[in-house]
PDB file of C-alpha atoms in Angstrom:
ATOM      1  CA  MET A   1     109.784  87.791  82.889  1.00 96.00           C
ATOM      2  CA  GLU A   2     112.522  86.172  85.077  1.00 97.00           C
ATOM      3  CA  TYR A   3     111.460  83.166  87.199  1.00 98.00           C
ATOM      4  CA  ARG A   4     113.083  82.267  90.701  1.00 98.00           C
ATOM      5  CA  LYS A   5     112.826  79.128  92.931  1.00 98.00           C
ATOM      6  CA  LEU A   6     111.345  79.690  96.198  1.00 98.00           C
ATOM      7  CA  GLY A   7     114.125  78.735  98.700  1.00 98.00           C
ATOM      8  CA  GLU A   8     115.353  75.079  98.160  1.00 97.00           C
ATOM      9  CA  THR A   9     111.847  73.963  96.760  1.00 97.00           C
ATOM     10  CA  GLU A  10     110.884  73.107  93.145  1.00 97.00           C
ATOM     11  CA  VAL A  11     108.286  75.938  93.237  1.00 98.00           C
ATOM     12  CA  GLU A  12     109.425  78.603  90.730  1.00 98.00           C
ATOM     13  CA  ALA A  13     107.552  82.074  90.771  1.00 98.00           C
ATOM     14  CA  SER A  14     107.693  85.127  88.669  1.00 98.00           C
ATOM     15  CA  VAL A  15     109.774  87.754  90.043  1.00 98.00           C
ATOM     16  CA  ILE A  16     106.798  90.204  89.706  1.00 98.00           C
ATOM     17  CA  THR A  17     104.060  87.993  91.482  1.00 98.00           C
ATOM     18  CA  PHE A  18     100.584  89.391  91.353  1.00 97.00           C
ATOM     19  CA  GLY A  19      99.595  90.875  94.805  1.00 95.00           C
ATOM     20  CA  ALA A  20      95.842  90.029  95.438  1.00 93.00           C
ATOM     21  CA  TRP A  21      95.218  92.048  98.452  1.00 90.00           C
ATOM     22  CA  ALA A  22      93.627  95.195  96.919  1.00 84.00           C
ATOM     23  CA  ILE A  23      91.238  93.344  94.602  1.00 83.00           C
ATOM     24  CA  GLY A  24      89.667  91.748  97.785  1.00 78.00           C
ATOM     25  CA  GLY A  25      88.461  95.070  98.720  1.00 66.00           C
ATOM     26  CA  TRP A  26      88.971  94.941 102.424  1.00 63.00           C
ATOM     27  CA  MET A  27      90.929  97.803 103.733  1.00 58.00           C
ATOM     28  CA  TRP A  28      91.188  99.233 100.439  1.00 53.00           C
ATOM     29  CA  GLY A  29      87.806 100.662  99.934  1.00 55.00           C
ATOM     30  CA  GLY A  30      86.331  98.249  97.638  1.00 55.00           C
ATOM     31  CA  ALA A  31      87.309  96.842  94.285  1.00 62.00           C
ATOM     32  CA  ASP A  32      85.528  96.023  91.222  1.00 80.00           C
ATOM     33  CA  ARG A  33      85.422  92.119  90.614  1.00 84.00           C
ATOM     34  CA  GLN A  34      85.435  91.889  86.776  1.00 88.00           C
ATOM     35  CA  ASP A  35      88.280  94.402  86.510  1.00 90.00           C
ATOM     36  CA  ALA A  36      90.262  92.104  89.017  1.00 90.00           C
ATOM     37  CA  VAL A  37      89.678  88.906  86.938  1.00 93.00           C
ATOM     38  CA  LYS A  38      91.026  90.886  83.884  1.00 94.00           C
ATOM     39  CA  ALA A  39      93.771  92.289  85.686  1.00 94.00           C
ATOM     40  CA  ILE A  40      95.319  88.827  86.833  1.00 96.00           C
ATOM     41  CA  ARG A  41      94.654  87.484  83.113  1.00 97.00           C
ATOM     42  CA  ALA A  42      96.519  90.394  81.740  1.00 97.00           C
ATOM     43  CA  ALA A  43      99.312  89.989  84.096  1.00 97.00           C
ATOM     44  CA  TYR A  44      99.403  86.347  83.182  1.00 98.00           C
ATOM     45  CA  ASN A  45      99.768  87.133  79.585  1.00 98.00           C
ATOM     46  CA  GLU A  46     102.709  89.272  80.378  1.00 98.00           C
ATOM     47  CA  GLY A  47     104.449  86.433  82.100  1.00 98.00           C
ATOM     48  CA  VAL A  48     103.285  86.879  85.684  1.00 98.00           C
ATOM     49  CA  THR A  49     102.409  83.203  86.585  1.00 98.00           C
ATOM     50  CA  SER A  50     102.293  83.735  90.390  1.00 98.00           C
ATOM     51  CA  ILE A  51      99.670  85.148  92.481  1.00 98.00           C
ATOM     52  CA  ASP A  52      99.686  85.841  96.078  1.00 97.00           C
ATOM     53  CA  THR A  53      96.448  86.056  97.910  1.00 97.00           C
ATOM     54  CA  ALA A  54      94.969  85.256 101.423  1.00 96.00           C
ATOM     55  CA  PRO A  55      91.582  84.265 103.039  1.00 96.00           C
ATOM     56  CA  ILE A  56      91.537  87.652 105.125  1.00 94.00           C
ATOM     57  CA  TYR A  57      91.697  89.685 101.887  1.00 93.00           C
ATOM     58  CA  GLY A  58      87.879  90.043 101.620  1.00 90.00           C
ATOM     59  CA  MET A  59      87.030  87.358 103.753  1.00 90.00           C
ATOM     60  CA  GLY A  60      87.385  84.863 100.931  1.00 93.00           C
ATOM     61  CA  VAL A  61      86.736  87.160  98.160  1.00 91.00           C
ATOM     62  CA  SER A  62      90.409  87.680  96.911  1.00 93.00           C
ATOM     63  CA  GLU A  63      90.692  83.731  96.543  1.00 96.00           C
ATOM     64  CA  GLU A  64      87.395  83.387  94.848  1.00 95.00           C
ATOM     65  CA  ILE A  65      88.389  86.190  92.275  1.00 93.00           C
ATOM     66  CA  VAL A  66      91.783  84.485  91.662  1.00 96.00           C
ATOM     67  CA  ALA A  67      89.880  80.971  90.982  1.00 97.00           C
ATOM     68  CA  GLU A  68      87.660  82.674  88.542  1.00 95.00           C
ATOM     69  CA  ALA A  69      90.746  84.689  86.792  1.00 96.00           C
ATOM     70  CA  ILE A  70      92.875  81.362  86.337  1.00 97.00           C
ATOM     71  CA  ASP A  71      89.962  79.056  85.249  1.00 96.00           C
ATOM     72  CA  GLY A  72      90.926  77.484  81.982  1.00 95.00           C
ATOM     73  CA  ILE A  73      94.624  77.884  82.659  1.00 97.00           C
ATOM     74  CA  PRO A  74      96.475  74.519  82.963  1.00 97.00           C
ATOM     75  CA  ARG A  75      97.016  74.344  86.840  1.00 97.00           C
ATOM     76  CA  ASP A  76     100.800  73.736  86.440  1.00 97.00           C
ATOM     77  CA  LYS A  77     101.375  76.960  84.490  1.00 98.00           C
ATOM     78  CA  VAL A  78     100.196  79.115  87.245  1.00 98.00           C
ATOM     79  CA  GLN A  79     101.609  79.193  90.967  1.00 98.00           C
ATOM     80  CA  ILE A  80      98.945  79.944  93.737  1.00 98.00           C
ATOM     81  CA  LEU A  81     100.434  81.627  96.873  1.00 98.00           C
ATOM     82  CA  THR A  82      97.971  81.822  99.906  1.00 98.00           C
ATOM     83  CA  LYS A  83      98.005  81.964 103.574  1.00 98.00           C
ATOM     84  CA  PHE A  84      96.299  81.028 106.729  1.00 98.00           C
ATOM     85  CA  GLY A  85      96.432  82.190 110.364  1.00 97.00           C
ATOM     86  CA  MET A  86      94.075  85.002 110.190  1.00 96.00           C
ATOM     87  CA  ARG A  87      90.278  84.100 111.325  1.00 96.00           C
ATOM     88  CA  TRP A  88      87.187  86.328 111.338  1.00 95.00           C
ATOM     89  CA  ASP A  89      84.935  83.355 111.680  1.00 94.00           C
ATOM     90  CA  VAL A  90      86.235  82.176 115.201  1.00 95.00           C
ATOM     91  CA  LYS A  91      86.981  83.937 118.578  1.00 95.00           C
ATOM     92  CA  GLN A  92      90.214  82.166 119.366  1.00 95.00           C
ATOM     93  CA  GLY A  93      94.090  82.803 119.269  1.00 95.00           C
ATOM     94  CA  ASP A  94      95.493  86.421 119.512  1.00 96.00           C
ATOM     95  CA  PHE A  95      92.977  89.270 119.167  1.00 96.00           C
ATOM     96  CA  VAL A  96      94.319  91.598 116.417  1.00 93.00           C
ATOM     97  CA  MET A  97      91.302  94.019 115.740  1.00 92.00           C
ATOM     98  CA  HIS A  98      87.731  94.827 115.095  1.00 92.00           C
ATOM     99  CA  SER A  99      86.884  95.385 111.720  1.00 88.00           C
ATOM    100  CA  LYS A 100      84.187  95.370 109.199  1.00 84.00           C
ATOM    101  CA  ASP A 101      83.714  93.395 106.048  1.00 83.00           C
ATOM    102  CA  ASN A 102      83.132  94.571 102.502  1.00 78.00           C
ATOM    103  CA  TYR A 103      79.568  94.653 103.473  1.00 82.00           C
ATOM    104  CA  GLY A 104      79.966  96.516 106.465  1.00 83.00           C
ATOM    105  CA  LYS A 105      79.413  93.654 108.866  1.00 88.00           C
ATOM    106  CA  GLU A 106      81.368  94.052 112.101  1.00 91.00           C
ATOM    107  CA  ILE A 107      84.068  91.329 112.629  1.00 92.00           C
ATOM    108  CA  ASP A 108      86.453  90.487 115.036  1.00 95.00           C
ATOM    109  CA  ILE A 109      89.876  89.112 113.662  1.00 95.00           C
ATOM    110  CA  TYR A 110      92.105  86.699 115.471  1.00 97.00           C
ATOM    111  CA  LYS A 111      95.652  85.283 114.570  1.00 98.00           C
ATOM    112  CA  LEU A 112      95.124  81.584 114.972  1.00 98.00           C
ATOM    113  CA  ALA A 113      97.712  78.906 113.983  1.00 98.00           C
ATOM    114  CA  SER A 114      97.061  75.786 116.067  1.00 98.00           C
ATOM    115  CA  LYS A 115      97.396  72.685 114.149  1.00 98.00           C
ATOM    116  CA  GLU A 116      93.462  72.329 114.015  1.00 98.00           C
ATOM    117  CA  SER A 117      93.017  75.631 112.571  1.00 98.00           C
ATOM    118  CA  VAL A 118      95.623  74.987 109.842  1.00 98.00           C
ATOM    119  CA  ILE A 119      93.955  72.034 108.593  1.00 98.00           C
ATOM    120  CA  HIS A 120      90.670  73.585 108.641  1.00 98.00           C
ATOM    121  CA  GLU A 121      91.968  76.606 106.769  1.00 98.00           C
ATOM    122  CA  VAL A 122      93.818  74.738 104.035  1.00 98.00           C
ATOM    123  CA  GLU A 123      90.536  72.947 103.176  1.00 98.00           C
ATOM    124  CA  GLN A 124      88.605  76.138 102.889  1.00 98.00           C
ATOM    125  CA  CYS A 125      91.507  77.749 100.716  1.00 98.00           C
ATOM    126  CA  LEU A 126      91.421  74.805  98.313  1.00 98.00           C
ATOM    127  CA  ARG A 127      87.678  75.128  98.112  1.00 98.00           C
ATOM    128  CA  ARG A 128      87.613  78.712  97.502  1.00 97.00           C
ATOM    129  CA  LEU A 129      90.647  78.550  94.956  1.00 98.00           C
ATOM    130  CA  LYS A 130      88.771  75.480  93.154  1.00 98.00           C
ATOM    131  CA  THR A 131      92.225  73.460  93.146  1.00 98.00           C
ATOM    132  CA  ASP A 132      93.484  70.378  94.771  1.00 97.00           C
ATOM    133  CA  TYR A 133      96.893  71.797  95.973  1.00 98.00           C
ATOM    134  CA  ILE A 134      98.357  75.014  96.771  1.00 98.00           C
ATOM    135  CA  ASP A 135     102.122  76.043  95.796  1.00 98.00           C
ATOM    136  CA  LEU A 136     102.976  77.869  98.733  1.00 98.00           C
ATOM    137  CA  PHE A 137     101.009  78.091 101.889  1.00 98.00           C
ATOM    138  CA  GLN A 138     102.196  80.932 104.255  1.00 98.00           C
ATOM    139  CA  LEU A 139     101.495  81.621 107.898  1.00 98.00           C
ATOM    140  CA  HIS A 140     100.020  85.231 107.627  1.00 98.00           C
ATOM    141  CA  TRP A 141     101.266  86.515 110.966  1.00 97.00           C
ATOM    142  CA  PRO A 142     102.987  85.281 114.095  1.00 97.00           C
ATOM    143  CA  ASP A 143     100.549  83.699 116.699  1.00 97.00           C
ATOM    144  CA  VAL A 144     101.805  84.087 120.166  1.00 96.00           C
ATOM    145  CA  THR A 145      99.109  81.750 121.459  1.00 97.00           C
ATOM    146  CA  THR A 146     100.366  78.633 119.480  1.00 98.00           C
ATOM    147  CA  PRO A 147     103.862  77.245 119.601  1.00 98.00           C
ATOM    148  CA  ILE A 148     105.763  77.725 116.522  1.00 98.00           C
ATOM    149  CA  ALA A 149     106.571  73.901 116.421  1.00 98.00           C
ATOM    150  CA  GLU A 150     102.775  73.070 116.374  1.00 98.00           C
ATOM    151  CA  THR A 151     102.175  75.227 113.378  1.00 98.00           C
ATOM    152  CA  MET A 152     105.142  74.031 111.656  1.00 98.00           C
ATOM    153  CA  GLU A 153     104.295  70.195 112.225  1.00 98.00           C
ATOM    154  CA  ALA A 154     100.741  70.714 110.630  1.00 98.00           C
ATOM    155  CA  LEU A 155     102.514  72.331 107.774  1.00 98.00           C
ATOM    156  CA  GLY A 156     104.857  69.449 107.168  1.00 98.00           C
ATOM    157  CA  THR A 157     101.826  67.127 107.287  1.00 98.00           C
ATOM    158  CA  LEU A 158     100.161  69.065 104.593  1.00 98.00           C
ATOM    159  CA  VAL A 159     103.456  68.719 102.447  1.00 98.00           C
ATOM    160  CA  LYS A 160     103.251  64.934 102.938  1.00 98.00           C
ATOM    161  CA  GLN A 161      99.482  64.782 101.975  1.00 98.00           C
ATOM    162  CA  GLY A 162     100.376  66.776  98.722  1.00 98.00           C
ATOM    163  CA  LYS A 163      97.894  69.407  99.500  1.00 98.00           C
ATOM    164  CA  ILE A 164     100.575  72.043  99.612  1.00 98.00           C
ATOM    165  CA  ARG A 165     104.197  71.991  97.577  1.00 98.00           C
ATOM    166  CA  ALA A 166     105.877  74.229 100.190  1.00 98.00           C
ATOM    167  CA  ALA A 167     105.662  76.205 103.357  1.00 98.00           C
ATOM    168  CA  GLY A 168     106.390  79.489 104.090  1.00 98.00           C
ATOM    169  CA  VAL A 169     105.758  82.263 106.723  1.00 98.00           C
ATOM    170  CA  CYS A 170     105.136  85.919 106.636  1.00 98.00           C
ATOM    171  CA  ASN A 171     106.299  88.697 108.937  1.00 97.00           C
ATOM    172  CA  TYR A 172     108.846  86.458 110.944  1.00 98.00           C
ATOM    173  CA  ASP A 173     111.856  87.760 112.238  1.00 97.00           C
ATOM    174  CA  ALA A 174     115.057  85.877 112.013  1.00 98.00           C
ATOM    175  CA  ASN A 175     114.932  84.156 115.295  1.00 98.00           C
ATOM    176  CA  GLN A 176     111.397  82.940 114.603  1.00 98.00           C
ATOM    177  CA  MET A 177     112.786  81.704 111.372  1.00 98.00           C
ATOM    178  CA  LYS A 178     115.422  79.775 113.161  1.00 98.00           C
ATOM    179  CA  GLU A 179     112.913  78.289 115.606  1.00 98.00           C
ATOM    180  CA  ALA A 180     110.733  77.224 112.560  1.00 98.00           C
ATOM    181  CA  GLU A 181     113.528  75.506 111.050  1.00 97.00           C
ATOM    182  CA  GLN A 182     113.721  73.066 113.776  1.00 97.00           C
ATOM    183  CA  THR A 183     110.692  71.475 112.965  1.00 98.00           C
ATOM    184  CA  ILE A 184     110.304  72.165 108.852  1.00 97.00           C
ATOM    185  CA  ARG A 185     112.554  73.588 105.921  1.00 97.00           C
ATOM    186  CA  LEU A 186     110.803  76.575 105.174  1.00 98.00           C
ATOM    187  CA  ALA A 187     110.885  78.210 101.591  1.00 98.00           C
ATOM    188  CA  SER A 188     110.341  81.502 102.413  1.00 98.00           C
ATOM    189  CA  ASP A 189     109.534  84.663 104.508  1.00 98.00           C
ATOM    190  CA  GLN A 190     107.052  87.162 103.221  1.00 98.00           C
ATOM    191  CA  VAL A 191     107.874  90.595 104.739  1.00 98.00           C
ATOM    192  CA  SER A 192     107.059  94.116 103.932  1.00 96.00           C
ATOM    193  CA  TYR A 193     110.088  95.770 102.109  1.00 97.00           C
ATOM    194  CA  SER A 194     110.248  98.998  99.857  1.00 96.00           C
ATOM    195  CA  MET A 195     112.783 101.598  99.131  1.00 95.00           C
ATOM    196  CA  ILE A 196     111.626 103.503 102.266  1.00 92.00           C
ATOM    197  CA  TYR A 197     111.109 100.785 104.584  1.00 94.00           C
ATOM    198  CA  ARG A 198     114.017  98.655 104.758  1.00 95.00           C
ATOM    199  CA  ASP A 199     114.167  97.531 108.252  1.00 94.00           C
ATOM    200  CA  ILE A 200     114.862  93.824 107.234  1.00 97.00           C
ATOM    201  CA  GLU A 201     118.008  94.540 105.619  1.00 97.00           C
ATOM    202  CA  LYS A 202     120.084  94.286 109.115  1.00 97.00           C
ATOM    203  CA  GLU A 203     118.962  90.792 110.347  1.00 97.00           C
ATOM    204  CA  LEU A 204     116.536  89.029 108.344  1.00 98.00           C
ATOM    205  CA  VAL A 205     118.173  89.440 104.839  1.00 98.00           C
ATOM    206  CA  PRO A 206     121.375  88.082 105.854  1.00 98.00           C
ATOM    207  CA  TYR A 207     119.952  85.213 107.724  1.00 98.00           C
ATOM    208  CA  CYS A 208     118.029  84.367 104.710  1.00 98.00           C
ATOM    209  CA  ILE A 209     120.959  84.421 102.260  1.00 98.00           C
ATOM    210  CA  ASP A 210     122.765  82.399 104.510  1.00 98.00           C
ATOM    211  CA  ASN A 211     120.288  79.666 104.861  1.00 98.00           C
ATOM    212  CA  LYS A 212     118.958  79.793 101.305  1.00 98.00           C
ATOM    213  CA  LYS A 213     115.187  81.178 102.155  1.00 98.00           C
ATOM    214  CA  SER A 214     113.503  83.486  99.763  1.00 98.00           C
ATOM    215  CA  ILE A 215     112.106  86.679 100.737  1.00 98.00           C
ATOM    216  CA  ILE A 216     108.815  87.734  99.200  1.00 98.00           C
ATOM    217  CA  ALA A 217     108.611  91.437  99.479  1.00 98.00           C
ATOM    218  CA  TYR A 218     105.005  92.897  99.746  1.00 96.00           C
ATOM    219  CA  SER A 219     104.310  96.698  99.423  1.00 93.00           C
ATOM    220  CA  PRO A 220     107.257  97.345  97.487  1.00 96.00           C
ATOM    221  CA  LEU A 221     105.581 100.271  96.008  1.00 94.00           C
ATOM    222  CA  GLN A 222     104.583 101.352  99.499  1.00 90.00           C
ATOM    223  CA  ARG A 223     100.885 100.792  98.709  1.00 83.00           C
ATOM    224  CA  GLY A 224     101.075 103.251  95.643  1.00 85.00           C
ATOM    225  CA  LEU A 225     103.005 105.799  97.315  1.00 91.00           C
ATOM    226  CA  LEU A 226     106.226 105.087  95.336  1.00 94.00           C
ATOM    227  CA  THR A 227     104.550 105.397  92.064  1.00 91.00           C
ATOM    228  CA  GLY A 228     104.313 109.038  92.360  1.00 88.00           C
ATOM    229  CA  LYS A 229     100.618 109.368  91.718  1.00 87.00           C
ATOM    230  CA  ILE A 230      99.923 110.218  95.328  1.00 81.00           C
ATOM    231  CA  LYS A 231     100.268 114.072  95.959  1.00 84.00           C
ATOM    232  CA  PRO A 232      99.935 116.032  98.842  1.00 80.00           C
ATOM    233  CA  GLY A 233      95.946 116.441  99.778  1.00 75.00           C
ATOM    234  CA  HIS A 234      95.203 113.298  98.263  1.00 74.00           C
ATOM    235  CA  GLN A 235      91.796 112.083  99.206  1.00 73.00           C
ATOM    236  CA  PHE A 236      91.246 108.160 100.103  1.00 69.00           C
ATOM    237  CA  GLY A 237      87.964 106.598  99.532  1.00 70.00           C
ATOM    238  CA  GLU A 238      85.972 105.446 102.429  1.00 64.00           C
ATOM    239  CA  GLY A 239      87.313 102.309 104.203  1.00 64.00           C
ATOM    240  CA  ASP A 240      90.714 102.749 102.612  1.00 67.00           C
ATOM    241  CA  THR A 241      93.197 102.181 105.532  1.00 62.00           C
ATOM    242  CA  ARG A 242      96.141 104.129 103.816  1.00 69.00           C
ATOM    243  CA  GLU A 243      94.609 107.328 105.228  1.00 64.00           C
ATOM    244  CA  GLY A 244      96.367 107.725 108.619  1.00 66.00           C
ATOM    245  CA  ASN A 245      99.118 105.558 107.937  1.00 74.00           C
ATOM    246  CA  ARG A 246     102.646 107.040 108.881  1.00 76.00           C
ATOM    247  CA  PHE A 247     103.871 106.715 105.164  1.00 83.00           C
ATOM    248  CA  TYR A 248     100.711 108.961 104.069  1.00 78.00           C
ATOM    249  CA  THR A 249     101.319 111.863 106.295  1.00 82.00           C
ATOM    250  CA  GLU A 250     101.440 115.233 104.309  1.00 83.00           C
ATOM    251  CA  ALA A 251     105.149 115.626 105.241  1.00 86.00           C
ATOM    252  CA  ASN A 252     106.215 112.016 104.165  1.00 87.00           C
ATOM    253  CA  ILE A 253     104.133 112.468 100.720  1.00 88.00           C
ATOM    254  CA  ILE A 254     105.996 115.407 100.159  1.00 90.00           C
ATOM    255  CA  LYS A 255     109.479 113.887 101.149  1.00 92.00           C
ATOM    256  CA  THR A 256     108.787 110.982  98.921  1.00 92.00           C
ATOM    257  CA  ASN A 257     107.864 112.715  95.963  1.00 92.00           C
ATOM    258  CA  LYS A 258     110.930 114.898  96.150  1.00 94.00           C
ATOM    259  CA  PHE A 259     112.975 111.846  96.125  1.00 95.00           C
ATOM    260  CA  LEU A 260     111.109 110.247  93.331  1.00 96.00           C
ATOM    261  CA  ASP A 261     111.804 113.535  91.076  1.00 95.00           C
ATOM    262  CA  GLU A 262     115.382 112.823  91.866  1.00 96.00           C
ATOM    263  CA  ILE A 263     115.213 109.462  90.103  1.00 97.00           C
ATOM    264  CA  ARG A 264     112.478 110.305  87.543  1.00 96.00           C
ATOM    265  CA  PRO A 265     115.016 111.334  84.965  1.00 97.00           C
ATOM    266  CA  LEU A 266     116.300 107.594  85.375  1.00 97.00           C
ATOM    267  CA  ALA A 267     112.904 106.215  84.745  1.00 97.00           C
ATOM    268  CA  GLU A 268     112.519 108.440  81.571  1.00 97.00           C
ATOM    269  CA  ALA A 269     115.896 107.346  80.271  1.00 97.00           C
ATOM    270  CA  LYS A 270     114.724 103.750  80.417  1.00 97.00           C
ATOM    271  CA  SER A 271     111.209 104.570  79.162  1.00 97.00           C
ATOM    272  CA  ALA A 272     109.556 103.291  82.316  1.00 97.00           C
ATOM    273  CA  THR A 273     107.562 104.584  84.796  1.00 96.00           C
ATOM    274  CA  LEU A 274     108.460 105.395  88.364  1.00 95.00           C
ATOM    275  CA  GLY A 275     106.461 102.326  89.503  1.00 95.00           C
ATOM    276  CA  GLN A 276     108.555 100.068  87.159  1.00 97.00           C
ATOM    277  CA  LEU A 277     111.935 101.792  88.132  1.00 98.00           C
ATOM    278  CA  VAL A 278     111.101 100.889  92.020  1.00 97.00           C
ATOM    279  CA  LEU A 279     109.884  97.307  91.283  1.00 98.00           C
ATOM    280  CA  ALA A 280     113.211  96.626  88.991  1.00 98.00           C
ATOM    281  CA  TRP A 281     115.246  98.101  91.966  1.00 98.00           C
ATOM    282  CA  THR A 282     113.389  95.935  94.472  1.00 98.00           C
ATOM    283  CA  ILE A 283     114.163  92.566  92.849  1.00 98.00           C
ATOM    284  CA  ARG A 284     117.674  93.476  92.422  1.00 97.00           C
ATOM    285  CA  GLN A 285     118.134  94.075  96.175  1.00 97.00           C
ATOM    286  CA  PRO A 286     120.489  91.312  97.759  1.00 97.00           C
ATOM    287  CA  GLY A 287     118.083  88.279  99.087  1.00 97.00           C
ATOM    288  CA  ILE A 288     114.845  89.680  97.616  1.00 98.00           C
ATOM    289  CA  THR A 289     113.410  86.866  95.489  1.00 98.00           C
ATOM    290  CA  ILE A 290     109.940  88.159  94.574  1.00 98.00           C
ATOM    291  CA  ALA A 291     108.231  91.594  94.638  1.00 98.00           C
ATOM    292  CA  LEU A 292     104.524  91.442  95.048  1.00 97.00           C
ATOM    293  CA  ALA A 293     102.632  94.083  92.936  1.00 95.00           C
ATOM    294  CA  GLY A 294      98.862  94.749  93.127  1.00 91.00           C
ATOM    295  CA  ALA A 295      96.639  95.891  90.362  1.00 89.00           C
ATOM    296  CA  ARG A 296      93.112  96.891  90.123  1.00 85.00           C
ATOM    297  CA  ASN A 297      92.663  96.877  86.198  1.00 91.00           C
ATOM    298  CA  GLU A 298      94.476  95.542  83.183  1.00 94.00           C
ATOM    299  CA  GLU A 299      96.684  98.673  82.508  1.00 95.00           C
ATOM    300  CA  GLN A 300      98.281  98.622  86.138  1.00 93.00           C
ATOM    301  CA  ALA A 301      98.958  94.707  85.886  1.00 95.00           C
ATOM    302  CA  VAL A 302     100.672  94.919  82.431  1.00 97.00           C
ATOM    303  CA  GLN A 303     102.800  97.953  83.632  1.00 96.00           C
ATOM    304  CA  ASN A 304     103.720  96.052  86.877  1.00 96.00           C
ATOM    305  CA  ALA A 305     104.584  92.833  84.998  1.00 97.00           C
ATOM    306  CA  ARG A 306     107.005  94.827  82.672  1.00 98.00           C
ATOM    307  CA  ALA A 307     108.865  96.125  85.298  1.00 98.00           C
ATOM    308  CA  ALA A 308     110.811  92.704  85.117  1.00 97.00           C
ATOM    309  CA  ALA A 309     112.248  94.147  81.682  1.00 97.00           C
ATOM    310  CA  VAL A 310     113.771  97.157  83.120  1.00 97.00           C
ATOM    311  CA  LYS A 311     117.336  96.434  83.414  1.00 96.00           C
ATOM    312  CA  LEU A 312     119.611  98.277  86.021  1.00 97.00           C
ATOM    313  CA  SER A 313     123.361  98.446  86.208  1.00 97.00           C
ATOM    314  CA  HIS A 314     125.221  98.121  89.325  1.00 96.00           C
ATOM    315  CA  GLU A 315     126.072 101.989  89.019  1.00 97.00           C
ATOM    316  CA  GLU A 316     122.396 102.765  88.526  1.00 97.00           C
ATOM    317  CA  VAL A 317     121.433 100.877  91.580  1.00 96.00           C
ATOM    318  CA  LEU A 318     124.176 102.770  93.492  1.00 96.00           C
ATOM    319  CA  PHE A 319     122.968 105.947  92.109  1.00 97.00           C
ATOM    320  CA  ILE A 320     119.282 105.168  93.453  1.00 97.00           C
ATOM    321  CA  ASN A 321     120.726 104.197  96.791  1.00 96.00           C
ATOM    322  CA  LYS A 322     122.704 107.471  97.126  1.00 96.00           C
ATOM    323  CA  LYS A 323     119.698 109.342  96.269  1.00 96.00           C
ATOM    324  CA  LEU A 324     117.660 107.621  98.703  1.00 95.00           C
ATOM    325  CA  ALA A 325     120.269 108.236 101.716  1.00 94.00           C
ATOM    326  CA  ASP A 326     120.680 111.882 100.587  1.00 93.00           C
ATOM    327  CA  SER A 327     116.492 112.269 100.984  1.00 91.00           C
ATOM    328  CA  GLY A 328     116.747 110.767 104.630  1.00 88.00           C
ATOM    329  CA  PHE A 329     115.527 107.397 103.617  1.00 89.00           C
TER     330      PHE A 329
END
């Protein structure tokens, strides 16, 4: 496993970090708790020391599962990355959507990053995670109802108090990063990035490289699509929001699988799965520090972790990039 520092902080994370969205169940059609615990422990045994979670992932369930999974591991041997700013327990801030929790209860979700809310949330996260500090505390989504400076000042306070080691954001563009930097030195920006979704390469990647900010890539496997296991006509479980997503249209599944067939021989030559090849490509892209990879069971977790050992030459990266361009991605 390879480890990289987040921005200019002392926090080091594994290049493949366990993404704990799916294990929270919410928007993924449920998850088995014991399988999730075993998956995190299996990943840790492969060198994946970092776990990225969030309160909204199952309304606290994901964080509680993470706490259970790392129980017994020395705290300084694991890095907990969690978030704040998505509330389902108050009706304040920027309304996002109506939803249902894992038990079918109707909930309304708001983006809220006021100072009061940040201070409240960190305590809830610490309680659920059963720890006294968080390695990276990230704003989950921009909140247009709260000035960026107010949110960043709250994060600065938490750093001084020792409750968080580093502050980050998610889903910020370059301009929002610049504004936040007037108040605090951010470690990272967590954004969606994959072989077939590369919008950040135009502005955000150059900004982060120039200003020594890490990019944490979420959905590098495009929520499973880039594993090659999702075929035309795939049936998603109840509550799984991938159904209807623009990446999961019949036409795009066919297009994506055609591209994956083009790079499959390279994966086979390296005794790697398609998913491992995709993750290996991701962590070797300019500006990308960490790739998040979710797993619902031990086998998936081990496979994801071993992607870090798949070595790609400059020529092989160029080969993949050409196949992407030829495929229209």
